[in-house]
């Protein structure tokens, strides 16, 4: 089963598996400080996280590939054991496109599967990140792909 997440005054719509719930305020403050995401969804708090952030940076659909390559470059140089990268672009049925890259990384506690998604919502740069442990990658990774396929921008 899934539920619909409606964000940014109905300009971004995602279908999230029922296992994901919005992170409560206490947990949010535990994990994020300073420049934090607009919203975080968690699956059992540590099994998987999805963050959504929109910046005041203008982003046209024609610039997504260039901007995604810039993010890829920064992540590849700053992320521990960055590897196993796959990049893709997807055209949205309603117009526009999404750029994404999947990568693996490590933390002190575990190995991770990550998905970085870049899109334009109302002409503003919007980033969705998805993270899960490598051991959960087969099950949670499939959920990430379904979420990616569900993205709708108005």
mmCIF file of C-alpha atoms in Angstrom:
data_model
loop_
_atom_site.group_PDB
_atom_site.id
_atom_site.type_symbol
_atom_site.label_atom_id
_atom_site.label_comp_id
_atom_site.label_asym_id
_atom_site.label_seq_id
_atom_site.Cartn_x
_atom_site.Cartn_y
_atom_site.Cartn_z
ATOM 1 C CA UNK A 1 0.000 0.000 0.000
ATOM 2 C CA UNK A 2 1.017 3.607 -0.424
ATOM 3 C CA UNK A 3 -0.085 7.080 0.477
ATOM 4 C CA UNK A 4 0.180 10.367 -1.336
ATOM 5 C CA UNK A 5 2.535 13.072 -0.084
ATOM 6 C CA UNK A 6 1.529 16.500 -1.384
ATOM 7 C CA UNK A 7 4.239 19.149 -1.012
ATOM 8 C CA UNK A 8 4.821 22.790 -1.890
ATOM 9 C CA UNK A 9 1.169 23.779 -2.231
ATOM 10 C CA UNK A 10 0.387 20.732 -4.394
ATOM 11 C CA UNK A 11 3.204 21.403 -6.886
ATOM 12 C CA UNK A 12 5.088 18.201 -5.970
ATOM 13 C CA UNK A 13 3.310 14.895 -5.420
ATOM 14 C CA UNK A 14 4.935 11.605 -4.387
ATOM 15 C CA UNK A 15 3.525 8.171 -3.657
ATOM 16 C CA UNK A 16 5.201 6.876 -0.487
ATOM 17 C CA UNK A 17 4.985 3.321 0.824
ATOM 18 C CA UNK A 18 3.012 3.123 4.079
ATOM 19 C CA UNK A 19 6.227 2.239 5.953
ATOM 20 C CA UNK A 20 7.423 5.854 5.570
ATOM 21 C CA UNK A 21 6.157 8.445 8.052
ATOM 22 C CA UNK A 22 7.117 12.057 8.520
ATOM 23 C CA UNK A 23 9.944 12.302 11.028
ATOM 24 C CA UNK A 24 8.736 13.834 14.292
ATOM 25 C CA UNK A 25 10.232 17.095 15.572
ATOM 26 C CA UNK A 26 12.435 15.482 18.250
ATOM 27 C CA UNK A 27 13.988 13.017 15.820
ATOM 28 C CA UNK A 28 14.356 15.734 13.187
ATOM 29 C CA UNK A 29 16.393 17.871 15.590
ATOM 30 C CA UNK A 30 18.456 14.829 16.579
ATOM 31 C CA UNK A 31 19.592 14.220 12.986
ATOM 32 C CA UNK A 32 19.535 17.673 11.358
ATOM 33 C CA UNK A 33 20.925 21.059 12.318
ATOM 34 C CA UNK A 34 21.573 24.249 10.412
ATOM 35 C CA UNK A 35 20.584 24.062 6.756
ATOM 36 C CA UNK A 36 18.153 21.163 7.070
ATOM 37 C CA UNK A 37 15.679 19.639 4.617
ATOM 38 C CA UNK A 38 12.107 20.909 4.367
ATOM 39 C CA UNK A 39 10.680 17.507 5.221
ATOM 40 C CA UNK A 40 12.016 14.070 6.159
ATOM 41 C CA UNK A 41 10.238 10.744 5.907
ATOM 42 C CA UNK A 42 11.605 7.763 7.812
ATOM 43 C CA UNK A 43 11.074 4.036 7.726
ATOM 44 C CA UNK A 44 11.660 2.871 11.320
ATOM 45 C CA UNK A 45 13.862 5.951 11.811
ATOM 46 C CA UNK A 46 17.065 4.106 10.891
ATOM 47 C CA UNK A 47 16.021 1.667 8.153
ATOM 48 C CA UNK A 48 15.575 4.342 5.485
ATOM 49 C CA UNK A 49 15.288 8.113 5.128
ATOM 50 C CA UNK A 50 13.880 10.349 2.428
ATOM 51 C CA UNK A 51 14.574 14.088 2.496
ATOM 52 C CA UNK A 52 12.973 16.791 0.381
ATOM 53 C CA UNK A 53 14.475 20.279 0.024
ATOM 54 C CA UNK A 54 13.686 23.199 -2.230
ATOM 55 C CA UNK A 55 16.176 26.034 -2.640
ATOM 56 C CA UNK A 56 15.633 29.582 -3.808
ATOM 57 C CA UNK A 57 17.957 28.780 -6.725
ATOM 58 C CA UNK A 58 16.325 29.045 -10.155
ATOM 59 C CA UNK A 59 16.470 25.798 -12.121
ATOM 60 C CA UNK A 60 15.089 25.357 -15.611
ATOM 61 C CA UNK A 61 14.442 21.876 -16.969
ATOM 62 C CA UNK A 62 17.111 22.482 -19.620
ATOM 63 C CA UNK A 63 19.737 22.961 -16.866
ATOM 64 C CA UNK A 64 19.027 19.771 -14.898
ATOM 65 C CA UNK A 65 21.690 17.628 -16.561
ATOM 66 C CA UNK A 66 24.415 20.251 -16.046
ATOM 67 C CA UNK A 67 23.413 20.849 -12.414
ATOM 68 C CA UNK A 68 23.172 17.104 -11.721
ATOM 69 C CA UNK A 69 26.724 16.673 -13.020
ATOM 70 C CA UNK A 70 27.871 19.423 -10.643
ATOM 71 C CA UNK A 71 26.244 17.653 -7.684
ATOM 72 C CA UNK A 72 27.729 14.340 -8.820
ATOM 73 C CA UNK A 73 31.193 15.878 -8.902
ATOM 74 C CA UNK A 74 30.835 17.331 -5.380
ATOM 75 C CA UNK A 75 29.435 14.094 -3.934
ATOM 76 C CA UNK A 76 32.135 11.970 -5.596
ATOM 77 C CA UNK A 77 34.836 14.085 -3.954
ATOM 78 C CA UNK A 78 33.250 14.488 -0.527
ATOM 79 C CA UNK A 79 31.391 11.238 0.217
ATOM 80 C CA UNK A 80 33.178 8.365 1.972
ATOM 81 C CA UNK A 81 33.694 5.410 -0.376
ATOM 82 C CA UNK A 82 31.504 6.935 -3.078
ATOM 83 C CA UNK A 83 30.917 4.261 -5.691
ATOM 84 C CA UNK A 84 28.668 2.158 -7.882
ATOM 85 C CA UNK A 85 27.206 5.198 -9.610
ATOM 86 C CA UNK A 86 24.346 5.081 -12.061
ATOM 87 C CA UNK A 87 22.983 8.278 -13.568
ATOM 88 C CA UNK A 88 19.688 8.697 -15.377
ATOM 89 C CA UNK A 89 17.237 11.269 -16.682
ATOM 90 C CA UNK A 90 13.507 10.806 -16.890
ATOM 91 C CA UNK A 91 10.992 12.894 -18.794
ATOM 92 C CA UNK A 92 7.839 13.595 -16.822
ATOM 93 C CA UNK A 93 4.444 13.003 -18.417
ATOM 94 C CA UNK A 94 3.362 16.504 -17.394
ATOM 95 C CA UNK A 95 6.496 18.085 -18.885
ATOM 96 C CA UNK A 96 9.940 18.747 -17.498
ATOM 97 C CA UNK A 97 12.414 16.133 -16.392
ATOM 98 C CA UNK A 98 14.132 14.579 -13.430
ATOM 99 C CA UNK A 99 17.835 13.847 -13.106
ATOM 100 C CA UNK A 100 19.087 11.244 -10.652
ATOM 101 C CA UNK A 101 22.128 9.312 -9.584
ATOM 102 C CA UNK A 102 22.362 6.238 -7.409
ATOM 103 C CA UNK A 103 25.498 5.593 -5.396
ATOM 104 C CA UNK A 104 26.879 3.638 -2.494
ATOM 105 C CA UNK A 105 28.706 5.117 0.478
ATOM 106 C CA UNK A 106 29.768 4.217 3.988
ATOM 107 C CA UNK A 107 29.320 5.599 7.468
ATOM 108 C CA UNK A 108 30.983 4.523 10.682
ATOM 109 C CA UNK A 109 28.025 2.204 11.388
ATOM 110 C CA UNK A 110 27.059 0.781 7.980
ATOM 111 C CA UNK A 111 27.204 0.724 4.214
ATOM 112 C CA UNK A 112 24.509 2.699 2.405
ATOM 113 C CA UNK A 113 22.574 2.769 -0.847
ATOM 114 C CA UNK A 114 21.653 6.345 -1.810
ATOM 115 C CA UNK A 115 19.555 7.999 -4.487
ATOM 116 C CA UNK A 116 19.917 11.700 -5.319
ATOM 117 C CA UNK A 117 17.069 13.208 -7.350
ATOM 118 C CA UNK A 118 17.077 16.700 -8.878
ATOM 119 C CA UNK A 119 14.058 18.434 -10.374
ATOM 120 C CA UNK A 120 12.512 21.842 -10.847
ATOM 121 C CA UNK A 121 9.370 22.681 -8.852
ATOM 122 C CA UNK A 122 7.906 26.083 -9.733
ATOM 123 C CA UNK A 123 11.249 26.916 -11.360
ATOM 124 C CA UNK A 124 13.175 26.267 -8.123
ATOM 125 C CA UNK A 125 15.863 23.669 -7.558
ATOM 126 C CA UNK A 126 14.357 20.778 -5.625
ATOM 127 C CA UNK A 127 16.342 17.833 -4.274
ATOM 128 C CA UNK A 128 15.013 14.538 -2.987
ATOM 129 C CA UNK A 129 17.499 12.184 -1.346
ATOM 130 C CA UNK A 130 16.825 8.599 -0.353
ATOM 131 C CA UNK A 131 19.094 6.506 1.871
ATOM 132 C CA UNK A 132 18.996 2.967 3.240
ATOM 133 C CA UNK A 133 21.448 0.401 4.554
ATOM 134 C CA UNK A 134 23.083 -1.858 1.996
ATOM 135 C CA UNK A 135 21.528 -4.881 3.680
ATOM 136 C CA UNK A 136 18.040 -3.401 3.054
ATOM 137 C CA UNK A 137 18.860 -2.307 -0.486
ATOM 138 C CA UNK A 138 16.907 -5.069 -2.232
ATOM 139 C CA UNK A 139 13.625 -4.337 -0.486
ATOM 140 C CA UNK A 140 13.891 -0.620 0.238
ATOM 141 C CA UNK A 141 15.660 0.074 -3.061
ATOM 142 C CA UNK A 142 12.591 -1.200 -4.916
ATOM 143 C CA UNK A 143 10.466 1.216 -2.897
ATOM 144 C CA UNK A 144 12.827 4.040 -3.884
ATOM 145 C CA UNK A 145 12.328 3.215 -7.566
ATOM 146 C CA UNK A 146 8.537 3.225 -7.135
ATOM 147 C CA UNK A 147 8.739 6.631 -5.433
ATOM 148 C CA UNK A 148 10.915 7.916 -8.262
ATOM 149 C CA UNK A 149 8.374 6.677 -10.815
ATOM 150 C CA UNK A 150 5.525 8.335 -8.881
ATOM 151 C CA UNK A 151 6.923 11.864 -8.912
ATOM 152 C CA UNK A 152 4.431 14.340 -10.335
ATOM 153 C CA UNK A 153 5.182 18.049 -10.733
ATOM 154 C CA UNK A 154 2.463 20.646 -11.441
#
